[in-house]
Amino acid sequence: MNIWFRQHRFALGAALSHVRKAPGSFLFNVLVVAVALALPFAGVTLLDNVRPLSEELSVDPELSLFLKADTPRDQAQALAPQLQRILHGSRAKVTFVPREQALASLKEKSGLTDVIETLGDNPLPDSYVMKLEGFTSRADAARVDGIAEQMRALPGVDSVQVDSAWVKRLAALLGVLRLALLLLAVTLGVVVIAVVFNTIRLQVLTQREEIAVSKLLGATDNFIHRPFYYTGALLGLCAGTVALGAVTLALRPLNTAIAEFARLYASEFQLAPLPPLGMAGLLAISAGLGLVGAMLSVQRHLARLN
């Protein structure tokens, strides 16, 4: 085990020595790879911030039934048994929302208390909110539409609307964004591998004589390969660090603009950097891409030299 650690310590030292010999070239390659990594890293950060919001939103269908403004309270509350009969056989939670409660909720969430008070009388009607569970297929969507039609025929009902359709559209949109980000990451990952491949190729060619002498002295292929592997992994790791740093720094001006926009909707949404575990995972991926590029390059070009 000590021999194994000693060999890898020597390989890491050799890789750092190669970097010190040509720091400008190494930094330029780090910058190129960091630019390629910055876009998928930014996408991952954005999706990580949006994911908690999408998880809080229910994708189960939700029906909102609004009564006519002149419907007496006792008649409004008497609709509950009829709604239960229409929903018979469905798992549903029926909640009666008095007009006073609806107005108080509107004042709290909208931040337009002064404007609402100028209206005088409460303009909101009594309503029912029915949250359905287990309605996910197209056939279930048709059932929801049928239930809504039956409710519209009840006496005193002004309108019935399905409130969760937009949530399903949002979930579908996030799915498309995840797929697009995955395809983009794969494409740019190939770019990173190509850049590292070319970098290591140039190193192999410049050290061709040194490699030949090492082989004459009995050096094994693994001994010769390891410094190049470490160079590729180090290039990927440094580029990933630069890309993450750039994305994190970009969040500050973005949050300034987002704060102004979110304030208009009485929200305090802010973009946050990835958690430490997420950052470590992205750095591991970037180092892995560098290692893959180095392995492909070394195995190809050293085989030619042999």
PDB file of C-alpha atoms in Angstrom:
ATOM      1  CA  MET A   1       0.000   0.000   0.000  1.00  0.00           C
ATOM      2  CA  ASN A   2       2.875   2.375   0.791  1.00  0.00           C
ATOM      3  CA  ILE A   3       4.345   1.718  -2.648  1.00  0.00           C
ATOM      4  CA  TRP A   4       0.965   2.519  -4.267  1.00  0.00           C
ATOM      5  CA  PHE A   5       0.685   5.823  -2.375  1.00  0.00           C
ATOM      6  CA  ARG A   6       4.291   6.679  -3.209  1.00  0.00           C
ATOM      7  CA  GLN A   7       3.705   6.063  -6.927  1.00  0.00           C
ATOM      8  CA  HIS A   8       0.619   8.261  -7.012  1.00  0.00           C
ATOM      9  CA  ARG A   9       2.326  10.984  -4.974  1.00  0.00           C
ATOM     10  CA  PHE A  10       5.154  10.969  -7.511  1.00  0.00           C
ATOM     11  CA  ALA A  11       2.662  11.113 -10.409  1.00  0.00           C
ATOM     12  CA  LEU A  12       0.841  14.081  -8.828  1.00  0.00           C
ATOM     13  CA  GLY A  13       4.161  15.865  -8.306  1.00  0.00           C
ATOM     14  CA  ALA A  14       5.105  15.245 -11.935  1.00  0.00           C
ATOM     15  CA  ALA A  15       1.739  16.622 -13.079  1.00  0.00           C
ATOM     16  CA  LEU A  16       2.208  19.781 -10.995  1.00  0.00           C
ATOM     17  CA  SER A  17       5.716  20.106 -12.425  1.00  0.00           C
ATOM     18  CA  HIS A  18       4.282  20.023 -15.962  1.00  0.00           C
ATOM     19  CA  VAL A  19       1.812  22.755 -15.003  1.00  0.00           C
ATOM     20  CA  ARG A  20       4.559  24.965 -13.556  1.00  0.00           C
ATOM     21  CA  LYS A  21       6.598  24.622 -16.742  1.00  0.00           C
ATOM     22  CA  ALA A  22       3.792  26.072 -18.890  1.00  0.00           C
ATOM     23  CA  PRO A  23       1.387  27.971 -16.581  1.00  0.00           C
ATOM     24  CA  GLY A  24       0.059  30.237 -19.335  1.00  0.00           C
ATOM     25  CA  SER A  25      -1.023  27.348 -21.539  1.00  0.00           C
ATOM     26  CA  PHE A  26      -2.580  25.549 -18.571  1.00  0.00           C
ATOM     27  CA  LEU A  27      -4.535  28.637 -17.460  1.00  0.00           C
ATOM     28  CA  PHE A  28      -5.776  29.228 -21.003  1.00  0.00           C
ATOM     29  CA  ASN A  29      -7.059  25.647 -21.216  1.00  0.00           C
ATOM     30  CA  VAL A  30      -8.668  26.034 -17.788  1.00  0.00           C
ATOM     31  CA  LEU A  31     -10.486  29.131 -19.048  1.00  0.00           C
ATOM     32  CA  VAL A  32     -11.717  27.363 -22.202  1.00  0.00           C
ATOM     33  CA  VAL A  33     -13.029  24.386 -20.251  1.00  0.00           C
ATOM     34  CA  ALA A  34     -14.564  26.670 -17.589  1.00  0.00           C
ATOM     35  CA  VAL A  35     -16.555  28.521 -20.251  1.00  0.00           C
ATOM     36  CA  ALA A  36     -17.903  25.190 -21.504  1.00  0.00           C
ATOM     37  CA  LEU A  37     -18.821  24.099 -17.964  1.00  0.00           C
ATOM     38  CA  ALA A  38     -20.358  27.393 -16.826  1.00  0.00           C
ATOM     39  CA  LEU A  39     -23.586  27.039 -18.828  1.00  0.00           C
ATOM     40  CA  PRO A  40     -24.622  23.578 -17.546  1.00  0.00           C
ATOM     41  CA  PHE A  41     -23.511  24.560 -14.015  1.00  0.00           C
ATOM     42  CA  ALA A  42     -25.763  27.629 -14.224  1.00  0.00           C
ATOM     43  CA  GLY A  43     -28.634  25.438 -15.458  1.00  0.00           C
ATOM     44  CA  VAL A  44     -28.185  23.013 -12.562  1.00  0.00           C
ATOM     45  CA  THR A  45     -28.178  25.942 -10.113  1.00  0.00           C
ATOM     46  CA  LEU A  46     -31.377  27.351 -11.604  1.00  0.00           C
ATOM     47  CA  LEU A  47     -33.200  24.003 -11.535  1.00  0.00           C
ATOM     48  CA  ASP A  48     -32.042  23.407  -7.950  1.00  0.00           C
ATOM     49  CA  ASN A  49     -33.656  26.724  -6.957  1.00  0.00           C
ATOM     50  CA  VAL A  50     -36.875  26.078  -8.878  1.00  0.00           C
ATOM     51  CA  ARG A  51     -37.280  22.447  -7.719  1.00  0.00           C
ATOM     52  CA  PRO A  52     -38.518  23.265  -4.165  1.00  0.00           C
ATOM     53  CA  LEU A  53     -41.130  25.621  -5.600  1.00  0.00           C
ATOM     54  CA  SER A  54     -42.401  23.013  -8.061  1.00  0.00           C
ATOM     55  CA  GLU A  55     -42.552  20.354  -5.329  1.00  0.00           C
ATOM     56  CA  GLU A  56     -44.687  22.614  -3.145  1.00  0.00           C
ATOM     57  CA  LEU A  57     -47.237  22.976  -5.924  1.00  0.00           C
ATOM     58  CA  SER A  58     -49.844  20.261  -6.049  1.00  0.00           C
ATOM     59  CA  VAL A  59     -50.360  18.540  -9.391  1.00  0.00           C
ATOM     60  CA  ASP A  60     -53.609  16.936  -8.213  1.00  0.00           C
ATOM     61  CA  PRO A  61     -56.691  18.503  -9.839  1.00  0.00           C
ATOM     62  CA  GLU A  62     -58.348  21.190  -7.742  1.00  0.00           C
ATOM     63  CA  LEU A  63     -61.843  22.470  -8.451  1.00  0.00           C
ATOM     64  CA  SER A  64     -63.004  25.902  -7.344  1.00  0.00           C
ATOM     65  CA  LEU A  65     -66.780  26.430  -7.277  1.00  0.00           C
ATOM     66  CA  PHE A  66     -67.984  30.032  -7.012  1.00  0.00           C
ATOM     67  CA  LEU A  67     -71.544  30.792  -5.980  1.00  0.00           C
ATOM     68  CA  LYS A  68     -73.607  33.730  -7.171  1.00  0.00           C
ATOM     69  CA  ALA A  69     -73.149  36.843  -5.083  1.00  0.00           C
ATOM     70  CA  ASP A  70     -76.803  36.929  -3.964  1.00  0.00           C
ATOM     71  CA  THR A  71     -76.872  33.272  -2.801  1.00  0.00           C
ATOM     72  CA  PRO A  72     -77.920  33.093   0.906  1.00  0.00           C
ATOM     73  CA  ARG A  73     -75.369  31.574   3.281  1.00  0.00           C
ATOM     74  CA  ASP A  74     -77.656  28.703   4.352  1.00  0.00           C
ATOM     75  CA  GLN A  75     -78.305  27.761   0.715  1.00  0.00           C
ATOM     76  CA  ALA A  76     -74.552  27.926   0.009  1.00  0.00           C
ATOM     77  CA  GLN A  77     -73.739  25.588   2.888  1.00  0.00           C
ATOM     78  CA  ALA A  78     -76.552  23.244   1.856  1.00  0.00           C
ATOM     79  CA  LEU A  79     -74.675  22.493  -1.375  1.00  0.00           C
ATOM     80  CA  ALA A  80     -72.055  20.428   0.477  1.00  0.00           C
ATOM     81  CA  PRO A  81     -74.077  17.142   0.479  1.00  0.00           C
ATOM     82  CA  GLN A  82     -74.826  17.526  -3.240  1.00  0.00           C
ATOM     83  CA  LEU A  83     -71.140  18.048  -3.988  1.00  0.00           C
ATOM     84  CA  GLN A  84     -70.301  14.926  -1.991  1.00  0.00           C
ATOM     85  CA  ARG A  85     -72.820  12.929  -4.075  1.00  0.00           C
ATOM     86  CA  ILE A  86     -71.254  14.167  -7.312  1.00  0.00           C
ATOM     87  CA  LEU A  87     -67.807  13.251  -5.983  1.00  0.00           C
ATOM     88  CA  HIS A  88     -68.975   9.833  -4.786  1.00  0.00           C
ATOM     89  CA  GLY A  89     -66.251   7.234  -5.314  1.00  0.00           C
ATOM     90  CA  SER A  90     -63.514   9.863  -5.609  1.00  0.00           C
ATOM     91  CA  ARG A  91     -60.984  10.732  -2.945  1.00  0.00           C
ATOM     92  CA  ALA A  92     -61.643  14.419  -2.454  1.00  0.00           C
ATOM     93  CA  LYS A  93     -61.366  17.023   0.262  1.00  0.00           C
ATOM     94  CA  VAL A  94     -64.226  19.552   0.140  1.00  0.00           C
ATOM     95  CA  THR A  95     -63.669  22.880   1.884  1.00  0.00           C
ATOM     96  CA  PHE A  96     -66.246  25.666   2.186  1.00  0.00           C
ATOM     97  CA  VAL A  97     -64.644  29.112   1.942  1.00  0.00           C
ATOM     98  CA  PRO A  98     -66.891  31.942   3.214  1.00  0.00           C
ATOM     99  CA  ARG A  99     -66.616  35.238   1.414  1.00  0.00           C
ATOM    100  CA  GLU A 100     -65.171  36.913   4.524  1.00  0.00           C
ATOM    101  CA  GLN A 101     -62.351  34.378   4.698  1.00  0.00           C
ATOM    102  CA  ALA A 102     -61.661  34.774   0.985  1.00  0.00           C
ATOM    103  CA  LEU A 103     -61.391  38.559   1.362  1.00  0.00           C
ATOM    104  CA  ALA A 104     -59.032  38.290   4.347  1.00  0.00           C
ATOM    105  CA  SER A 105     -56.837  35.854   2.425  1.00  0.00           C
ATOM    106  CA  LEU A 106     -56.771  38.165  -0.599  1.00  0.00           C
ATOM    107  CA  LYS A 107     -55.673  41.113   1.547  1.00  0.00           C
ATOM    108  CA  GLU A 108     -52.929  39.064   3.152  1.00  0.00           C
ATOM    109  CA  LYS A 109     -51.466  37.601  -0.030  1.00  0.00           C
ATOM    110  CA  SER A 110     -51.898  40.413  -2.533  1.00  0.00           C
ATOM    111  CA  GLY A 111     -50.616  43.355  -0.507  1.00  0.00           C
ATOM    112  CA  LEU A 112     -53.435  45.485  -1.972  1.00  0.00           C
ATOM    113  CA  THR A 113     -55.303  46.124   1.272  1.00  0.00           C
ATOM    114  CA  ASP A 114     -55.832  49.848   0.617  1.00  0.00           C
ATOM    115  CA  VAL A 115     -57.176  49.240  -2.882  1.00  0.00           C
ATOM    116  CA  ILE A 116     -59.557  46.505  -1.692  1.00  0.00           C
ATOM    117  CA  GLU A 117     -60.915  48.678   1.122  1.00  0.00           C
ATOM    118  CA  THR A 118     -61.908  51.362  -1.381  1.00  0.00           C
ATOM    119  CA  LEU A 119     -64.341  48.867  -2.948  1.00  0.00           C
ATOM    120  CA  GLY A 120     -66.631  49.124   0.065  1.00  0.00           C
ATOM    121  CA  ASP A 121     -68.716  45.935   0.234  1.00  0.00           C
ATOM    122  CA  ASN A 122     -67.021  42.569  -0.095  1.00  0.00           C
ATOM    123  CA  PRO A 123     -67.091  41.746  -3.847  1.00  0.00           C
ATOM    124  CA  LEU A 124     -66.093  38.094  -3.376  1.00  0.00           C
ATOM    125  CA  PRO A 125     -68.669  35.266  -3.319  1.00  0.00           C
ATOM    126  CA  ASP A 126     -68.848  32.188  -1.109  1.00  0.00           C
ATOM    127  CA  SER A 127     -67.024  29.274  -2.668  1.00  0.00           C
ATOM    128  CA  TYR A 128     -65.999  25.648  -2.350  1.00  0.00           C
ATOM    129  CA  VAL A 129     -62.512  24.266  -2.973  1.00  0.00           C
ATOM    130  CA  MET A 130     -62.321  20.554  -3.814  1.00  0.00           C
ATOM    131  CA  LYS A 131     -58.928  18.879  -3.992  1.00  0.00           C
ATOM    132  CA  LEU A 132     -59.036  15.568  -5.869  1.00  0.00           C
ATOM    133  CA  GLU A 133     -56.428  12.847  -5.346  1.00  0.00           C
ATOM    134  CA  GLY A 134     -55.222  10.189  -7.779  1.00  0.00           C
ATOM    135  CA  PHE A 135     -56.424  11.904 -10.972  1.00  0.00           C
ATOM    136  CA  THR A 136     -53.336  11.673 -13.201  1.00  0.00           C
ATOM    137  CA  SER A 137     -54.237   9.979 -16.515  1.00  0.00           C
ATOM    138  CA  ARG A 138     -56.078  11.396 -19.536  1.00  0.00           C
ATOM    139  CA  ALA A 139     -59.167   9.396 -18.596  1.00  0.00           C
ATOM    140  CA  ASP A 140     -59.069  10.986 -15.135  1.00  0.00           C
ATOM    141  CA  ALA A 141     -58.813  14.421 -16.753  1.00  0.00           C
ATOM    142  CA  ALA A 142     -62.028  13.652 -18.650  1.00  0.00           C
ATOM    143  CA  ARG A 143     -63.684  12.627 -15.367  1.00  0.00           C
ATOM    144  CA  VAL A 144     -62.677  15.930 -13.791  1.00  0.00           C
ATOM    145  CA  ASP A 145     -64.275  17.815 -16.689  1.00  0.00           C
ATOM    146  CA  GLY A 146     -67.463  15.745 -16.252  1.00  0.00           C
ATOM    147  CA  ILE A 147     -67.560  16.497 -12.524  1.00  0.00           C
ATOM    148  CA  ALA A 148     -67.129  20.206 -13.230  1.00  0.00           C
ATOM    149  CA  GLU A 149     -70.042  20.141 -15.703  1.00  0.00           C
ATOM    150  CA  GLN A 150     -72.342  18.495 -13.118  1.00  0.00           C
ATOM    151  CA  MET A 151     -71.416  21.114 -10.534  1.00  0.00           C
ATOM    152  CA  ARG A 152     -72.147  23.966 -12.937  1.00  0.00           C
ATOM    153  CA  ALA A 153     -75.746  22.684 -13.173  1.00  0.00           C
ATOM    154  CA  LEU A 154     -76.356  23.039  -9.419  1.00  0.00           C
ATOM    155  CA  PRO A 155     -78.611  25.908  -8.262  1.00  0.00           C
ATOM    156  CA  GLY A 156     -76.812  29.061  -7.177  1.00  0.00           C
ATOM    157  CA  VAL A 157     -73.525  28.125  -8.887  1.00  0.00           C
ATOM    158  CA  ASP A 158     -71.937  30.932 -10.896  1.00  0.00           C
ATOM    159  CA  SER A 159     -68.806  29.184 -12.227  1.00  0.00           C
ATOM    160  CA  VAL A 160     -66.537  26.182 -11.718  1.00  0.00           C
ATOM    161  CA  GLN A 161     -62.891  26.129 -12.751  1.00  0.00           C
ATOM    162  CA  VAL A 162     -60.075  23.590 -12.668  1.00  0.00           C
ATOM    163  CA  ASP A 163     -57.177  25.301 -10.905  1.00  0.00           C
ATOM    164  CA  SER A 164     -54.360  22.758 -11.330  1.00  0.00           C
ATOM    165  CA  ALA A 165     -53.980  22.614 -15.111  1.00  0.00           C
ATOM    166  CA  TRP A 166     -51.267  25.290 -15.056  1.00  0.00           C
ATOM    167  CA  VAL A 167     -49.359  23.345 -12.402  1.00  0.00           C
ATOM    168  CA  LYS A 168     -49.240  20.318 -14.695  1.00  0.00           C
ATOM    169  CA  ARG A 169     -48.017  22.547 -17.510  1.00  0.00           C
ATOM    170  CA  LEU A 170     -45.285  23.866 -15.202  1.00  0.00           C
ATOM    171  CA  ALA A 171     -44.241  20.335 -14.255  1.00  0.00           C
ATOM    172  CA  ALA A 172     -44.121  19.374 -17.951  1.00  0.00           C
ATOM    173  CA  LEU A 173     -42.072  22.500 -18.739  1.00  0.00           C
ATOM    174  CA  LEU A 174     -39.576  21.657 -15.986  1.00  0.00           C
ATOM    175  CA  GLY A 175     -39.276  18.155 -17.431  1.00  0.00           C
ATOM    176  CA  VAL A 176     -38.455  19.624 -20.845  1.00  0.00           C
ATOM    177  CA  LEU A 177     -35.882  21.964 -19.268  1.00  0.00           C
ATOM    178  CA  ARG A 178     -34.219  19.059 -17.442  1.00  0.00           C
ATOM    179  CA  LEU A 179     -33.971  17.083 -20.681  1.00  0.00           C
ATOM    180  CA  ALA A 180     -32.595  20.109 -22.559  1.00  0.00           C
ATOM    181  CA  LEU A 181     -30.045  20.680 -19.787  1.00  0.00           C
ATOM    182  CA  LEU A 182     -29.007  17.030 -19.923  1.00  0.00           C
ATOM    183  CA  LEU A 183     -28.474  17.191 -23.702  1.00  0.00           C
ATOM    184  CA  LEU A 184     -26.549  20.456 -23.326  1.00  0.00           C
ATOM    185  CA  ALA A 185     -24.392  18.982 -20.565  1.00  0.00           C
ATOM    186  CA  VAL A 186     -23.594  15.918 -22.658  1.00  0.00           C
ATOM    187  CA  THR A 187     -22.659  18.089 -25.638  1.00  0.00           C
ATOM    188  CA  LEU A 188     -20.424  20.392 -23.614  1.00  0.00           C
ATOM    189  CA  GLY A 189     -18.984  17.389 -21.793  1.00  0.00           C
ATOM    190  CA  VAL A 190     -17.758  16.131 -25.154  1.00  0.00           C
ATOM    191  CA  VAL A 191     -16.227  19.576 -25.749  1.00  0.00           C
ATOM    192  CA  VAL A 192     -14.397  19.373 -22.397  1.00  0.00           C
ATOM    193  CA  ILE A 193     -13.067  15.904 -23.222  1.00  0.00           C
ATOM    194  CA  ALA A 194     -11.874  17.142 -26.635  1.00  0.00           C
ATOM    195  CA  VAL A 195     -10.034  20.116 -25.097  1.00  0.00           C
ATOM    196  CA  VAL A 196      -8.319  17.923 -22.496  1.00  0.00           C
ATOM    197  CA  PHE A 197      -7.556  15.321 -25.175  1.00  0.00           C
ATOM    198  CA  ASN A 198      -5.739  17.907 -27.276  1.00  0.00           C
ATOM    199  CA  THR A 199      -3.908  19.375 -24.270  1.00  0.00           C
ATOM    200  CA  ILE A 200      -2.570  15.999 -23.168  1.00  0.00           C
ATOM    201  CA  ARG A 201      -1.666  15.138 -26.769  1.00  0.00           C
ATOM    202  CA  LEU A 202       0.607  18.173 -26.930  1.00  0.00           C
ATOM    203  CA  GLN A 203       2.206  17.220 -23.624  1.00  0.00           C
ATOM    204  CA  VAL A 204       2.860  13.682 -24.825  1.00  0.00           C
ATOM    205  CA  LEU A 205       4.481  14.976 -28.009  1.00  0.00           C
ATOM    206  CA  THR A 206       6.703  17.462 -26.150  1.00  0.00           C
ATOM    207  CA  GLN A 207       7.840  14.747 -23.705  1.00  0.00           C
ATOM    208  CA  ARG A 208       8.341  12.071 -26.347  1.00  0.00           C
ATOM    209  CA  GLU A 209      12.075  11.745 -25.725  1.00  0.00           C
ATOM    210  CA  GLU A 210      11.638  11.689 -21.946  1.00  0.00           C
ATOM    211  CA  ILE A 211       9.056   8.902 -22.299  1.00  0.00           C
ATOM    212  CA  ALA A 212      11.420   6.894 -24.555  1.00  0.00           C
ATOM    213  CA  VAL A 213      14.246   7.162 -22.011  1.00  0.00           C
ATOM    214  CA  SER A 214      11.915   6.138 -19.173  1.00  0.00           C
ATOM    215  CA  LYS A 215      10.921   3.031 -21.110  1.00  0.00           C
ATOM    216  CA  LEU A 216      14.586   2.124 -21.699  1.00  0.00           C
ATOM    217  CA  LEU A 217      15.113   2.360 -17.945  1.00  0.00           C
ATOM    218  CA  GLY A 218      12.273  -0.099 -17.332  1.00  0.00           C
ATOM    219  CA  ALA A 219       9.358   2.238 -16.536  1.00  0.00           C
ATOM    220  CA  THR A 220       5.965   0.548 -16.864  1.00  0.00           C
ATOM    221  CA  ASP A 221       3.105   1.974 -18.924  1.00  0.00           C
ATOM    222  CA  ASN A 222       1.126   2.795 -15.770  1.00  0.00           C
ATOM    223  CA  PHE A 223       4.093   4.722 -14.350  1.00  0.00           C
ATOM    224  CA  ILE A 224       4.304   6.801 -17.536  1.00  0.00           C
ATOM    225  CA  HIS A 225       0.556   7.291 -17.861  1.00  0.00           C
ATOM    226  CA  ARG A 226      -0.252   8.435 -14.315  1.00  0.00           C
ATOM    227  CA  PRO A 227       1.192  11.996 -14.515  1.00  0.00           C
ATOM    228  CA  PHE A 228      -0.866  12.688 -17.631  1.00  0.00           C
ATOM    229  CA  TYR A 229      -3.986  11.323 -15.936  1.00  0.00           C
ATOM    230  CA  TYR A 230      -3.424  13.645 -12.988  1.00  0.00           C
ATOM    231  CA  THR A 231      -2.830  16.575 -15.339  1.00  0.00           C
ATOM    232  CA  GLY A 232      -6.183  15.961 -17.062  1.00  0.00           C
ATOM    233  CA  ALA A 233      -8.053  15.547 -13.767  1.00  0.00           C
ATOM    234  CA  LEU A 234      -6.373  18.668 -12.384  1.00  0.00           C
ATOM    235  CA  LEU A 235      -7.349  20.638 -15.488  1.00  0.00           C
ATOM    236  CA  GLY A 236     -10.991  19.533 -15.136  1.00  0.00           C
ATOM    237  CA  LEU A 237     -11.040  20.271 -11.397  1.00  0.00           C
ATOM    238  CA  CYS A 238      -9.570  23.772 -11.789  1.00  0.00           C
ATOM    239  CA  ALA A 239     -11.960  24.547 -14.657  1.00  0.00           C
ATOM    240  CA  GLY A 240     -14.932  23.327 -12.601  1.00  0.00           C
ATOM    241  CA  THR A 241     -13.871  25.523  -9.695  1.00  0.00           C
ATOM    242  CA  VAL A 242     -13.609  28.576 -11.962  1.00  0.00           C
ATOM    243  CA  ALA A 243     -17.006  27.819 -13.530  1.00  0.00           C
ATOM    244  CA  LEU A 244     -18.694  27.397 -10.131  1.00  0.00           C
ATOM    245  CA  GLY A 245     -17.084  30.585  -8.876  1.00  0.00           C
ATOM    246  CA  ALA A 246     -18.308  32.514 -11.920  1.00  0.00           C
ATOM    247  CA  VAL A 247     -21.867  31.171 -11.509  1.00  0.00           C
ATOM    248  CA  THR A 248     -21.890  31.989  -7.793  1.00  0.00           C
ATOM    249  CA  LEU A 249     -20.644  35.540  -8.403  1.00  0.00           C
ATOM    250  CA  ALA A 250     -23.271  36.042 -11.126  1.00  0.00           C
ATOM    251  CA  LEU A 251     -26.064  35.289  -8.630  1.00  0.00           C
ATOM    252  CA  ARG A 252     -25.597  38.619  -6.836  1.00  0.00           C
ATOM    253  CA  PRO A 253     -26.537  40.940  -9.748  1.00  0.00           C
ATOM    254  CA  LEU A 254     -29.215  38.455 -10.818  1.00  0.00           C
ATOM    255  CA  ASN A 255     -30.780  38.495  -7.348  1.00  0.00           C
ATOM    256  CA  THR A 256     -30.843  42.294  -7.407  1.00  0.00           C
ATOM    257  CA  ALA A 257     -32.927  42.209 -10.587  1.00  0.00           C
ATOM    258  CA  ILE A 258     -35.063  39.289  -9.359  1.00  0.00           C
ATOM    259  CA  ALA A 259     -35.817  41.049  -6.063  1.00  0.00           C
ATOM    260  CA  GLU A 260     -37.419  43.970  -7.895  1.00  0.00           C
ATOM    261  CA  PHE A 261     -39.520  41.604 -10.001  1.00  0.00           C
ATOM    262  CA  ALA A 262     -40.501  39.342  -7.070  1.00  0.00           C
ATOM    263  CA  ARG A 263     -41.545  42.331  -4.941  1.00  0.00           C
ATOM    264  CA  LEU A 264     -44.276  43.112  -7.466  1.00  0.00           C
ATOM    265  CA  TYR A 265     -45.793  39.695  -6.646  1.00  0.00           C
ATOM    266  CA  ALA A 266     -45.286  39.988  -2.862  1.00  0.00           C
ATOM    267  CA  SER A 267     -42.562  37.329  -3.014  1.00  0.00           C
ATOM    268  CA  GLU A 268     -39.039  37.114  -1.606  1.00  0.00           C
ATOM    269  CA  PHE A 269     -37.686  34.571  -4.092  1.00  0.00           C
ATOM    270  CA  GLN A 270     -33.906  34.595  -4.410  1.00  0.00           C
ATOM    271  CA  LEU A 271     -31.443  32.374  -6.247  1.00  0.00           C
ATOM    272  CA  ALA A 272     -29.119  30.551  -3.866  1.00  0.00           C
ATOM    273  CA  PRO A 273     -25.805  28.826  -4.643  1.00  0.00           C
ATOM    274  CA  LEU A 274     -25.739  25.055  -4.774  1.00  0.00           C
ATOM    275  CA  PRO A 275     -25.261  23.262  -1.442  1.00  0.00           C
ATOM    276  CA  PRO A 276     -21.732  22.010  -0.659  1.00  0.00           C
ATOM    277  CA  LEU A 277     -22.647  18.448  -1.623  1.00  0.00           C
ATOM    278  CA  GLY A 278     -23.960  19.610  -5.006  1.00  0.00           C
ATOM    279  CA  MET A 279     -20.834  21.660  -5.651  1.00  0.00           C
ATOM    280  CA  ALA A 280     -18.645  18.693  -4.730  1.00  0.00           C
ATOM    281  CA  GLY A 281     -20.599  16.527  -7.167  1.00  0.00           C
ATOM    282  CA  LEU A 282     -20.128  18.998 -10.039  1.00  0.00           C
ATOM    283  CA  LEU A 283     -16.411  19.308  -9.272  1.00  0.00           C
ATOM    284  CA  ALA A 284     -16.109  15.516  -9.273  1.00  0.00           C
ATOM    285  CA  ILE A 285     -17.852  15.374 -12.660  1.00  0.00           C
ATOM    286  CA  SER A 286     -15.565  18.044 -14.139  1.00  0.00           C
ATOM    287  CA  ALA A 287     -12.468  16.262 -12.794  1.00  0.00           C
ATOM    288  CA  GLY A 288     -13.845  12.994 -14.192  1.00  0.00           C
ATOM    289  CA  LEU A 289     -14.298  14.543 -17.633  1.00  0.00           C
ATOM    290  CA  GLY A 290     -10.697  15.734 -17.544  1.00  0.00           C
ATOM    291  CA  LEU A 291      -9.543  12.275 -16.521  1.00  0.00           C
ATOM    292  CA  VAL A 292     -11.499  10.629 -19.355  1.00  0.00           C
ATOM    293  CA  GLY A 293     -10.018  13.025 -21.907  1.00  0.00           C
ATOM    294  CA  ALA A 294      -6.503  12.368 -20.588  1.00  0.00           C
ATOM    295  CA  MET A 295      -6.965   8.585 -20.640  1.00  0.00           C
ATOM    296  CA  LEU A 296      -8.210   8.597 -24.237  1.00  0.00           C
ATOM    297  CA  SER A 297      -5.389  10.843 -25.356  1.00  0.00           C
ATOM    298  CA  VAL A 298      -2.608   8.976 -23.535  1.00  0.00           C
ATOM    299  CA  GLN A 299      -3.712   5.537 -24.655  1.00  0.00           C
ATOM    300  CA  ARG A 300      -4.012   6.681 -28.265  1.00  0.00           C
ATOM    301  CA  HIS A 301      -0.779   8.635 -28.642  1.00  0.00           C
ATOM    302  CA  LEU A 302       1.514   6.545 -26.472  1.00  0.00           C
ATOM    303  CA  ALA A 303       0.392   3.498 -28.405  1.00  0.00           C
ATOM    304  CA  ARG A 304       1.545   5.265 -31.571  1.00  0.00           C
ATOM    305  CA  LEU A 305       4.886   6.134 -29.990  1.00  0.00           C
ATOM    306  CA  ASN A 306       5.357   2.501 -29.024  1.00  0.00           C
TER     307      ASN A 306
END
